[in-house]
Coordinates of C-alpha atoms and ligand atoms in Angstrom, one line a residue:
Chain A
X1 CA 0.0 0.0 0.0
X2 CA 1.2 3.5 -0.7
X3 CA 1.6 6.0 2.0
X4 CA -1.5 8.0 0.9
X5 CA -3.8 5.0 0.9
X6 CA -2.5 4.0 4.3
X7 CA -3.2 7.5 5.7
X8 CA -6.6 7.4 4.0
X9 CA -7.6 4.1 5.5
X10 CA -6.2 5.2 8.9
X11 CA -8.5 8.3 8.7
X12 CA -11.4 6.2 7.7
X13 CA -10.9 4.0 10.8
X14 CA -10.9 7.1 13.0
X15 CA -14.0 8.5 11.3
X16 CA -15.7 5.1 11.6
X17 CA -15.4 5.3 15.4
X18 CA -17.9 8.1 15.6
X19 CA -21.2 6.3 15.6
X20 CA -24.0 5.9 18.1
X21 CA -23.0 3.0 20.5
X22 CA -25.4 0.0 20.3
X23 CA -25.4 -0.2 24.1
X24 CA -23.8 2.4 26.3
X25 CA -23.3 0.1 29.2
X26 CA -21.3 -2.4 27.2
X27 CA -19.1 0.4 25.8
X28 CA -18.5 1.7 29.3
X29 CA -17.6 -1.8 30.5
X30 CA -15.2 -2.2 27.6
X31 CA -13.7 1.3 28.4
X32 CA -13.1 0.3 32.0
X33 CA -11.6 -3.0 30.9
X34 CA -9.2 -1.3 28.5
X35 CA -8.3 1.3 31.1
X36 CA -7.2 -1.4 33.5
X37 CA -5.4 -3.3 30.7
X38 CA -3.6 -0.3 29.4
X39 CA -3.1 1.8 32.5
X40 CA -2.6 -0.8 35.3
X41 CA -0.8 -3.1 32.9
X42 CA 2.0 -0.6 32.3
X43 CA 2.2 0.8 35.8
X44 CA 5.1 -1.4 36.9
X45 CA 7.3 -0.7 34.0
X46 CA 6.6 3.0 34.1
X47 CA 7.5 3.2 37.8
X48 CA 10.7 1.4 37.4
X49 CA 12.0 3.3 34.4
X50 CA 11.0 6.7 35.9
X51 CA 12.9 6.2 39.2
X52 CA 16.0 5.1 37.3
X53 CA 15.7 7.8 34.7
X54 CA 15.6 10.4 37.5
X55 CA 18.5 8.8 39.4
X56 CA 20.7 8.6 36.3
X57 CA 20.0 12.1 35.3
X58 CA 21.0 13.4 38.8
X59 CA 24.2 11.4 38.8
X60 CA 25.2 12.5 35.3
X61 CA 24.3 16.2 35.9
X62 CA 26.4 16.2 39.0
X63 CA 29.3 14.7 36.9
X64 CA 29.0 17.3 34.3
X65 CA 28.6 20.3 36.6
X66 CA 32.1 20.6 37.8
X67 CA 32.1 24.4 38.2
X68 CA 32.2 25.1 41.9
X69 CA 30.5 28.5 41.5
X70 CA 27.3 26.8 40.5
X71 CA 25.2 26.0 43.6
X72 CA 24.2 22.3 44.1
X73 CA 20.5 23.3 43.8
X74 CA 21.1 23.6 40.1
X75 CA 21.3 19.8 39.9
X76 CA 17.8 19.5 41.2
X77 CA 16.6 22.1 38.8
X78 CA 18.1 20.3 35.8
X79 CA 16.8 17.0 36.9
X80 CA 13.3 18.5 37.4
X81 CA 13.2 20.2 34.0
X82 CA 14.6 17.3 32.0
X83 CA 12.3 14.8 33.7
X84 CA 9.2 17.0 33.2
X85 CA 10.0 18.2 29.7
X86 CA 11.5 15.2 28.0
X87 CA 12.0 12.1 30.1
X88 CA 8.5 11.7 31.5
X89 CA 6.5 12.4 28.4
X90 CA 8.7 11.3 25.6
X91 CA 10.9 8.5 27.0
X92 CA 8.0 6.9 28.9
X93 CA 5.8 7.1 25.8
X94 CA 8.4 5.5 23.6
X95 CA 8.5 2.6 26.1
X96 CA 4.7 2.6 26.2
X97 CA 4.6 2.4 22.5
X98 CA 6.3 -0.9 22.8
X99 CA 4.2 -2.2 25.7
X100 CA 0.8 -0.9 24.8
X101 CA 1.3 -0.7 21.1
X102 CA 2.1 -4.3 20.7
X103 CA -0.6 -5.3 23.1
X104 CA -3.3 -3.5 21.2
X105 CA -2.0 -4.5 17.7
X106 CA -1.7 -8.1 18.9
X107 CA -5.2 -8.2 20.5
X108 CA -6.9 -6.7 17.5
X109 CA -4.8 -8.7 15.0
X110 CA -5.7 -12.0 16.8
X111 CA -9.4 -11.0 16.8
X112 CA -9.2 -10.2 13.1
X113 CA -7.4 -13.4 12.1
X114 CA -9.7 -15.6 14.2
X115 CA -12.8 -13.9 12.7
X116 CA -13.9 -12.5 16.1
X117 CA -14.1 -9.1 14.5
X118 CA -16.4 -10.5 11.7
X119 CA -18.4 -12.3 14.4
X120 CA -19.0 -8.9 16.1
X121 CA -19.8 -7.2 12.8
X122 CA -22.3 -9.9 11.9
X123 CA -24.1 -9.4 15.2
X124 CA -24.7 -5.8 14.1
X125 CA -21.9 -4.2 16.2
X126 CA -19.8 -1.4 14.8
X127 CA -16.4 -2.9 15.6
X128 CA -14.5 0.4 14.9
X129 CA -16.4 2.1 17.7
X130 CA -16.7 -0.9 20.0
X131 CA -13.2 -2.2 19.8
X132 CA -11.1 0.8 18.7
X133 CA -12.7 3.8 20.4
X134 CA -12.5 2.4 24.0
X135 CA -8.8 1.6 23.5
X136 CA -8.0 5.1 22.3
X137 CA -10.1 6.7 25.0
X138 CA -8.5 4.5 27.7
X139 CA -5.1 5.5 26.4
X140 CA -6.0 9.1 26.5
X141 CA -7.2 8.7 30.1
X142 CA -4.4 6.6 31.5
X143 CA -1.2 7.6 29.6
X144 CA -1.2 11.2 30.8
X145 CA -1.8 9.9 34.3
X146 CA 1.2 7.6 33.9
X147 CA 3.3 10.5 32.6
X148 CA 2.4 12.6 35.7
X149 CA 3.3 9.6 37.8
X150 CA 6.6 9.3 35.9
X151 CA 7.4 13.0 36.6
X152 CA 6.9 12.5 40.3
X153 CA 8.8 9.3 40.5
X154 CA 11.6 10.6 38.2
X155 CA 12.1 13.6 40.5
X156 CA 12.0 11.3 43.5
X157 CA 14.6 9.0 41.9
X158 CA 16.9 12.0 41.4
X159 CA 16.5 12.9 45.1
X160 CA 17.2 9.4 46.1
X161 CA 20.3 9.1 44.0
X162 CA 21.5 12.5 45.1
X163 CA 21.4 11.6 48.8
X164 CA 22.5 8.0 48.5
X165 CA 25.5 8.9 46.3
X166 CA 26.4 11.8 48.6
X167 CA 26.0 14.3 45.8
X168 CA 23.6 16.7 47.5
X169 CA 21.4 16.5 50.6
X170 CA 17.7 16.1 50.3
X171 CA 17.2 19.5 51.8
X172 CA 19.3 21.2 49.1
X173 CA 17.5 19.1 46.5
X174 CA 14.0 20.1 47.7
X175 CA 15.1 23.7 47.8
X176 CA 16.4 23.5 44.2
X177 CA 13.1 21.9 43.0
X178 CA 11.0 25.0 43.8
X179 CA 13.5 27.5 42.5
X180 CA 12.7 28.9 39.0
X181 CA 9.9 26.4 38.5
X182 CA 7.9 27.1 35.3
X183 CA 4.4 25.6 35.6
X184 CA 3.9 25.9 31.9
X185 CA 6.4 23.1 31.4
X186 CA 4.0 20.7 33.1
X187 CA 1.1 21.8 30.7
X188 CA 3.5 21.3 27.8
X189 CA 4.4 17.9 29.0
X190 CA 0.7 17.0 29.3
X191 CA 0.0 18.2 25.8
X192 CA 2.8 15.9 24.7
X193 CA 1.3 13.0 26.7
X194 CA -2.1 13.4 25.1
X195 CA -0.7 13.6 21.6
X196 CA 1.5 10.5 22.1
X197 CA -1.3 8.6 23.8
X198 CA -3.4 9.2 20.7
X199 CA -0.6 8.2 18.4
X200 CA 0.2 5.0 20.2
X201 CA -3.4 3.8 20.5
X202 CA -4.7 4.8 17.1
X203 CA -1.7 3.7 15.1
X204 CA -1.5 0.3 16.8
X205 CA -5.2 -0.2 16.5
X206 CA -5.0 0.6 12.8
X207 CA -2.3 -2.0 12.2
X208 CA -4.0 -4.6 14.4
X209 CA -7.5 -4.0 12.9
X210 CA -6.2 -4.4 9.4
X211 CA -4.2 -7.6 9.7
X212 CA -4.6 -9.9 6.8
X213 CA -3.5 -13.5 6.8
X214 CA -2.4 -15.6 9.8
X215 CA -0.4 -15.6 13.0
X216 CA 2.8 -14.5 11.3
X217 CA 1.1 -11.3 10.2
X218 CA 0.0 -10.5 13.7
X219 CA 3.6 -10.4 14.8
X220 CA 4.5 -8.4 11.8
X221 CA 1.7 -5.9 12.5
X222 CA 2.8 -5.5 16.1
X223 CA 6.3 -4.7 15.0
X224 CA 5.1 -2.2 12.4
X225 CA 2.8 -0.6 14.9
X226 CA 5.5 -0.1 17.4
X227 CA 8.0 1.3 14.9
X228 CA 5.5 3.6 13.3
X229 CA 4.3 4.9 16.7
X230 CA 7.9 5.6 17.9
X231 CA 8.8 7.5 14.7
X232 CA 5.6 9.5 14.9
X233 CA 6.2 10.2 18.6
X234 CA 9.6 11.6 17.9
X235 CA 8.4 13.6 15.0
X236 CA 5.4 15.0 17.0
X237 CA 7.8 15.8 19.8
X238 CA 9.9 17.9 17.6
X239 CA 6.9 19.7 16.1
X240 CA 5.4 20.4 19.5
X241 CA 8.7 21.6 20.9
X242 CA 9.1 24.0 18.0
X243 CA 5.6 25.4 18.3
X244 CA 4.9 25.4 22.0
X245 CA 8.2 26.3 23.6
Chain B
X1 CA -35.8 -16.6 1.7
X2 CA -32.6 -15.1 0.6
X3 CA -32.2 -14.2 -3.1
X4 CA -28.7 -14.0 -4.7
X5 CA -29.0 -12.1 -7.9
X6 CA -26.2 -12.0 -10.5
X7 CA -23.5 -11.6 -7.9
X8 CA -19.9 -11.1 -8.9
X9 CA -17.0 -10.4 -6.8
X10 CA -13.3 -9.9 -7.4
X11 CA -10.3 -9.0 -5.3
X12 CA -8.0 -6.8 -7.2
X13 CA -7.8 -8.3 -10.7
X14 CA -8.6 -11.8 -9.4
X15 CA -12.2 -12.8 -10.2
X16 CA -13.6 -14.9 -7.3
X17 CA -17.3 -15.1 -8.0
X18 CA -18.9 -14.8 -11.4
X19 CA -22.6 -14.0 -12.0
X20 CA -24.1 -16.2 -9.3
X21 CA -27.9 -16.4 -8.9
X22 CA -29.6 -18.6 -6.4
X23 CA -32.4 -18.8 -3.9
X24 CA -31.9 -19.9 -0.2
X25 CA -35.2 -21.3 1.0
X26 CA -36.8 -20.6 4.4
X27 CA -37.0 -23.5 6.8
X28 CA -34.4 -25.5 4.9
X29 CA -30.8 -26.2 5.1
X30 CA -29.3 -24.7 2.0
X31 CA -25.9 -26.0 1.1
X32 CA -23.1 -24.3 -0.8
X33 CA -20.7 -27.0 -1.9
X34 CA -17.4 -27.0 -3.8
X35 CA -13.7 -27.7 -3.4
X36 CA -11.5 -25.6 -1.3
X37 CA -10.9 -22.2 -2.9
X38 CA -14.0 -22.4 -5.0
X39 CA -15.4 -19.3 -3.4
X40 CA -17.9 -20.6 -0.8
X41 CA -16.6 -18.4 2.0
X42 CA -16.5 -15.4 -0.2
X43 CA -20.0 -16.0 -1.3
X44 CA -21.3 -16.4 2.2
X45 CA -19.5 -13.3 3.3
X46 CA -21.0 -11.4 0.4
X47 CA -24.4 -12.6 1.4
X48 CA -24.0 -10.9 4.8
X49 CA -22.1 -7.9 3.5
X50 CA -18.9 -8.6 5.3
X51 CA -17.7 -8.2 1.7
X52 CA -19.3 -5.8 -0.7
X53 CA -20.4 -7.3 -4.0
X54 CA -19.0 -5.8 -7.1
X55 CA -22.2 -6.5 -9.1
X56 CA -25.6 -8.0 -8.3
X57 CA -27.8 -7.9 -5.3
X58 CA -28.5 -9.8 -2.1
X59 CA -32.2 -9.8 -1.1
X60 CA -33.4 -10.8 2.4
X61 CA -37.1 -11.5 2.2
X62 CA -37.7 -8.8 -0.3
X63 CA -35.3 -6.2 1.2
X64 CA -32.1 -5.6 -0.6
X65 CA -29.1 -5.7 1.7
X66 CA -27.0 -4.3 -1.1
X67 CA -29.0 -1.1 -1.2
X68 CA -29.2 -0.7 2.6
X69 CA -27.5 2.0 4.6
X70 CA -25.2 1.1 7.5
X71 CA -27.9 1.6 10.1
X72 CA -30.4 -0.6 8.3
X73 CA -27.8 -3.2 7.8
X74 CA -27.0 -3.3 11.5
X75 CA -30.7 -3.9 12.2
X76 CA -30.9 -6.7 9.7
X77 CA -27.8 -8.2 11.1
X78 CA -29.5 -8.6 14.5
X79 CA -31.6 -11.2 12.8
X80 CA -28.6 -13.0 11.4
X81 CA -26.6 -15.7 13.3
X82 CA -23.3 -16.9 12.0
X83 CA -21.1 -19.9 12.8
X84 CA -17.6 -19.3 11.7
X85 CA -15.1 -21.9 10.4
X86 CA -12.9 -21.5 13.4
X87 CA -15.8 -20.8 15.7
X88 CA -14.6 -17.3 16.4
X89 CA -15.4 -17.4 20.0
X90 CA -14.2 -14.4 22.1
X91 CA -11.2 -15.9 23.9
X92 CA -11.2 -13.5 26.7
X93 CA -14.7 -14.6 27.7
X94 CA -16.1 -17.8 29.2
X95 CA -18.5 -20.0 27.3
X96 CA -21.4 -18.5 29.2
X97 CA -20.2 -14.9 28.6
X98 CA -19.8 -15.7 24.9
X99 CA -23.4 -16.9 24.5
X100 CA -24.7 -14.1 26.7
X101 CA -22.8 -11.4 24.8
X102 CA -25.5 -10.7 22.1
X103 CA -28.1 -10.5 24.8
X104 CA -26.0 -8.0 26.8
X105 CA -25.6 -5.9 23.7
X106 CA -29.1 -6.0 22.3
X107 CA -31.6 -6.6 25.0
X108 CA -32.5 -4.8 28.2
X109 CA -33.5 -8.1 29.9
X110 CA -32.7 -8.6 33.6
X111 CA -29.7 -10.9 34.3
X112 CA -32.0 -13.8 35.4
X113 CA -33.8 -13.8 32.1
X114 CA -30.6 -13.6 30.2
X115 CA -29.1 -16.5 32.1
X116 CA -32.3 -18.5 31.5
X117 CA -32.0 -18.0 27.8
X118 CA -28.3 -18.8 27.8
X119 CA -28.8 -22.0 29.7
X120 CA -31.7 -22.9 27.3
X121 CA -29.6 -22.6 24.2
X122 CA -26.6 -24.3 25.8
X123 CA -28.8 -27.2 26.7
X124 CA -30.2 -27.2 23.1
X125 CA -26.8 -27.7 21.7
X126 CA -26.1 -30.4 24.3
X127 CA -23.5 -28.6 26.3
X128 CA -23.5 -29.0 30.0
X129 CA -20.9 -28.1 32.7
X130 CA -18.9 -25.9 30.4
X131 CA -20.4 -22.6 31.3
X132 CA -17.4 -21.3 33.2
X133 CA -14.8 -22.7 30.8
X134 CA -12.8 -20.6 28.4
X135 CA -12.7 -21.4 24.7
X136 CA -9.1 -22.6 24.9
X137 CA -10.2 -25.2 27.4
X138 CA -12.8 -27.0 25.3
X139 CA -12.6 -29.3 22.3
X140 CA -13.2 -28.3 18.7
X141 CA -16.7 -29.9 18.6
X142 CA -17.7 -28.1 21.8
X143 CA -16.5 -24.8 20.3
X144 CA -18.7 -25.4 17.4
X145 CA -21.6 -26.0 19.7
X146 CA -20.9 -22.8 21.6
X147 CA -20.6 -21.0 18.3
X148 CA -24.1 -22.4 17.3
X149 CA -25.5 -21.4 20.7
X150 CA -24.2 -17.9 20.4
X151 CA -25.5 -17.7 16.8
X152 CA -29.1 -18.7 17.8
X153 CA -29.4 -17.0 21.2
X154 CA -31.2 -14.0 19.7
X155 CA -33.5 -16.3 17.7
X156 CA -32.2 -15.3 14.2
X157 CA -34.3 -15.6 11.1
X158 CA -31.2 -16.4 9.1
X159 CA -28.3 -18.7 10.1
X160 CA -25.0 -18.9 8.2
X161 CA -22.5 -21.7 8.9
X162 CA -19.1 -21.8 7.3
X163 CA -17.8 -25.4 7.2
X164 CA -19.5 -26.3 10.5
X165 CA -17.8 -29.7 10.6
X166 CA -14.3 -28.9 9.3
X167 CA -11.7 -30.4 11.7
X168 CA -14.2 -32.6 13.4
X169 CA -14.3 -36.4 13.5
X170 CA -17.1 -38.0 11.3
X171 CA -19.3 -38.9 14.2
X172 CA -19.2 -35.4 15.7
X173 CA -19.6 -33.9 12.3
X174 CA -22.9 -35.7 11.8
X175 CA -24.1 -34.7 15.2
X176 CA -23.4 -31.1 14.4
X177 CA -25.1 -31.3 11.0
X178 CA -28.2 -32.9 12.6
X179 CA -28.2 -30.2 15.3
X180 CA -28.2 -27.4 12.7
X181 CA -30.8 -29.2 10.7
X182 CA -33.1 -29.6 13.7
X183 CA -32.7 -26.0 14.8
X184 CA -33.5 -24.9 11.3
X185 CA -36.8 -26.9 11.3
X186 CA -37.7 -25.9 14.9
X187 CA -37.5 -22.2 14.3
X188 CA -38.2 -22.1 10.5
X189 CA -34.8 -20.5 9.9
X190 CA -33.2 -19.8 6.5
X191 CA -30.0 -21.7 6.9
X192 CA -27.0 -21.5 4.6
X193 CA -24.2 -23.9 5.1
X194 CA -20.8 -24.1 3.3
X195 CA -19.4 -27.5 3.2
X196 CA -17.3 -29.9 1.2
X197 CA -18.3 -32.9 3.3
X198 CA -20.3 -35.5 1.3
X199 CA -21.9 -36.8 4.5
X200 CA -23.4 -33.4 5.1
X201 CA -24.6 -33.2 1.5
X202 CA -26.4 -36.5 1.8
X203 CA -27.7 -36.0 5.3
X204 CA -29.0 -32.4 5.2
X205 CA -28.7 -31.2 1.6
X206 CA -32.3 -30.0 1.0
X207 CA -31.2 -27.4 -1.5
X208 CA -27.7 -27.6 -2.9
X209 CA -25.6 -25.1 -4.8
X210 CA -22.4 -26.4 -6.4
X211 CA -19.7 -23.8 -7.0
X212 CA -16.8 -24.5 -9.3
X213 CA -14.1 -21.8 -9.7
X214 CA -16.6 -19.2 -8.5
X215 CA -19.4 -20.1 -10.9
X216 CA -22.6 -21.9 -10.1
X217 CA -22.4 -25.1 -12.0
X218 CA -25.4 -27.1 -10.6
X219 CA -28.2 -26.9 -8.1
X220 CA -30.7 -29.4 -6.8
X221 CA -31.4 -31.6 -3.8
X222 CA -29.5 -34.5 -2.2
X223 CA -31.9 -36.9 -3.9
X224 CA -31.0 -35.4 -7.3
X225 CA -27.3 -35.1 -6.7
X226 CA -26.5 -38.8 -6.9
X227 CA -28.0 -39.2 -10.3
X228 CA -26.8 -35.9 -11.7
X229 CA -25.1 -35.9 -15.1
X230 CA -22.7 -33.1 -14.5
X231 CA -19.1 -34.2 -15.0
X232 CA -17.4 -31.7 -12.7
X233 CA -19.9 -32.2 -10.0
X234 CA -19.5 -36.0 -10.2
X235 CA -15.7 -35.6 -10.0
X236 CA -16.3 -33.6 -6.8
X237 CA -18.9 -35.8 -5.1
X238 CA -17.5 -39.2 -6.2
X239 CA -13.9 -38.3 -5.4
X240 CA -13.7 -41.5 -3.3
X241 CA -13.8 -45.0 -4.6
X242 CA -16.1 -45.9 -1.8
X243 CA -18.8 -43.4 -2.8
X244 CA -18.6 -44.4 -6.4
X245 CA -19.2 -48.0 -5.5
X246 CA -22.0 -47.0 -3.1
X247 CA -23.6 -45.0 -6.0
X248 CA -23.5 -48.0 -8.3
X249 CA -25.2 -50.1 -5.7
X250 CA -27.8 -47.5 -5.1
X251 CA -28.5 -47.3 -8.8
X252 CA -28.9 -51.0 -9.0
X253 CA -31.2 -50.9 -6.1
X254 CA -33.3 -48.1 -7.6
X255 CA -33.7 -50.1 -10.7
X256 CA -34.9 -53.0 -8.7
X257 CA -32.1 -55.2 -9.8
X258 CA -30.8 -55.9 -6.4
X259 CA -32.1 -56.2 -3.0
X260 CA -30.0 -56.8 0.1
X261 CA -30.7 -60.5 0.0
X262 CA -29.0 -61.2 -3.4
X263 CA -25.3 -61.1 -3.9
X264 CA -23.3 -59.2 -6.4
X265 CA -22.2 -62.2 -8.4
X266 CA -25.7 -63.0 -9.3
X267 CA -26.4 -59.6 -10.4
X268 CA -23.3 -59.4 -12.6
X269 CA -24.2 -62.7 -14.2
X270 CA -27.6 -61.2 -15.1
X271 CA -25.9 -58.2 -16.8
X272 CA -26.5 -55.7 -14.1
X273 CA -23.2 -54.0 -14.8
X274 CA -24.4 -52.9 -18.2
X275 CA -27.4 -51.3 -16.6
X276 CA -25.2 -49.3 -14.4
X277 CA -23.4 -47.9 -17.4
X278 CA -26.6 -47.1 -19.2
X279 CA -27.6 -45.1 -16.1
X280 CA -25.5 -42.2 -17.3
X281 CA -22.6 -42.9 -15.0
X282 CA -19.6 -40.7 -15.9
X283 CA -17.2 -42.7 -13.9
X284 CA -17.3 -45.8 -15.9
X285 CA -15.0 -48.5 -14.5
X286 CA -12.7 -49.2 -17.4
X287 CA -13.0 -49.0 -21.2
Ligands
LIG1 N1 -9.9 -11.2 1.5 C1 -9.5 -11.8 0.4 N2 -8.6 -11.1 -0.4 C2 -8.2 -11.7 -1.5 N3 -8.5 -12.9 -2.0 C3 -9.3 -13.6 -1.2 C4 -9.9 -13.1 0.0 N4 -10.6 -14.1 0.6 C5 -10.6 -15.1 -0.2 N5 -9.8 -14.9 -1.3 C6 -9.6 -15.8 -2.5 O1 -10.8 -16.2 -2.9 C7 -10.8 -17.6 -3.4 C8 -11.9 -18.3 -2.7 O2 -11.7 -18.4 -1.4 P1 -12.8 -19.0 -0.3 O3 -14.1 -18.4 -0.6 O4 -12.2 -18.8 1.0 O5 -12.8 -20.5 -0.7 P2 -13.6 -21.7 0.0 O6 -14.5 -22.2 -1.0 O7 -12.5 -22.7 0.4 O8 -14.3 -21.1 1.2 C9 -9.4 -18.1 -3.0 O9 -8.6 -18.2 -4.1 C10 -8.9 -17.1 -2.0 O10 -7.5 -17.0 -2.1
LIG2 MG1 -14.0 -21.5 3.2

């Protein structure tokens, strides 16, 4: 398929989601189910990488800041800003593209190949809205929350590494955190999180929903979904940075 | 009654179905037969608009599915049940949840009434003690039964089955065929079955459509099919030595030449074999 027809059928999938639900209660149930799958399912990995990411950035910043004139609080500020601006939204979402993207593409791909999607269609259910919309919505709800959590844990990781490694005391770190804090950065990070959440969920739904063939193609679709999501995330990251900062 | 009118379908430049017309009768098991790849599945999926036809029309009791808008189609589809080749059960749900799913989606019944219906249909397909099992934990034959139960839970007017007994042993196959046949009669359903199983053809072939390379080559009943004079169809149905012999016997029987008490040698001595050949058999032994 050419690039344009891929984009075209992707847009048709998105458009197809906007129909009246056959039964609100069932859609709600599916949304809750997906929120648990997507959100709770990635909680562990997000927690682990955020803590380490913050810790590493504290240690490395300290290593690079050799100038004795600069106060130690600067380390905390740098950790805070890199975590909020880049690590929490972008790095976490790149990881989530792998975790959630392959999960969504695999689930839908399996349903397509084993004719479960056809079975739903034949019952008179719009599968684009019943299967895809709750996934995208669940991602839009949970991924920004995960990103906020990653911010908190990342900053905490830096604090922990700072004190454990004898780089700076927790008091100094906490003092540094509130100096020159720009609240706009958090909004910017959230804007990124929403954008990336939509990219991850919709792109991987698209590749999963349109699988043709057998089990082998499901794996292939997952891979394509993850790669495409990652590239689009980095691209969107650049665009957002140029426009919003 | 479902009318198929001059339906053609191609994928890219590959013509799959060519100008097919047929009628699927109400209260009967209508069979679509043909070798693998002859287009049975594609035809069935065209009939329920999972594939759009390129040309022609599908008419459900006077209403053209082809002309319908999405919303009307969704309504019609609530009267359609479908059993898929691989059963297509939702693997994240138990047997019970699978069967209950259409009720959850399309009725506002209280739970007790839903469960009553679910247990009724599960009983109807002879499934017991599997309610809480997942599809991965039950056998192929059971999956088909669950698939049938799910397909009929909303009391459909139309039932589609794609190779309902592929992958099943002959005994289970016949049970499944009989089950579908009985359900069709009980509820006066228009049932369409894809199959390449000759047992099914003979058992439940009330109205048979033979597809060959995407074209309708023959239609008739299971009574007519044995004595048909269509070469390709005969190649298909009498692919096995055993059935060919069985057919010869049957013809002799029909002509009153043999009854079960007489043995073959006597018949041959009396020239019965010649009669077989006169009977229009395209699979003559040797010449
Ligand atoms: N979605 C599809 N895209 C392209 N070709 C298809 C598709 N589905 C089926 N075909 C082709 O249509 C032909 C008939 O297939 P099918 O109807 O599945 O045969 P069968 O009679 O075994 O059910 C086959 O050659 C198959 O490759
Ligand atoms: Mg088939």
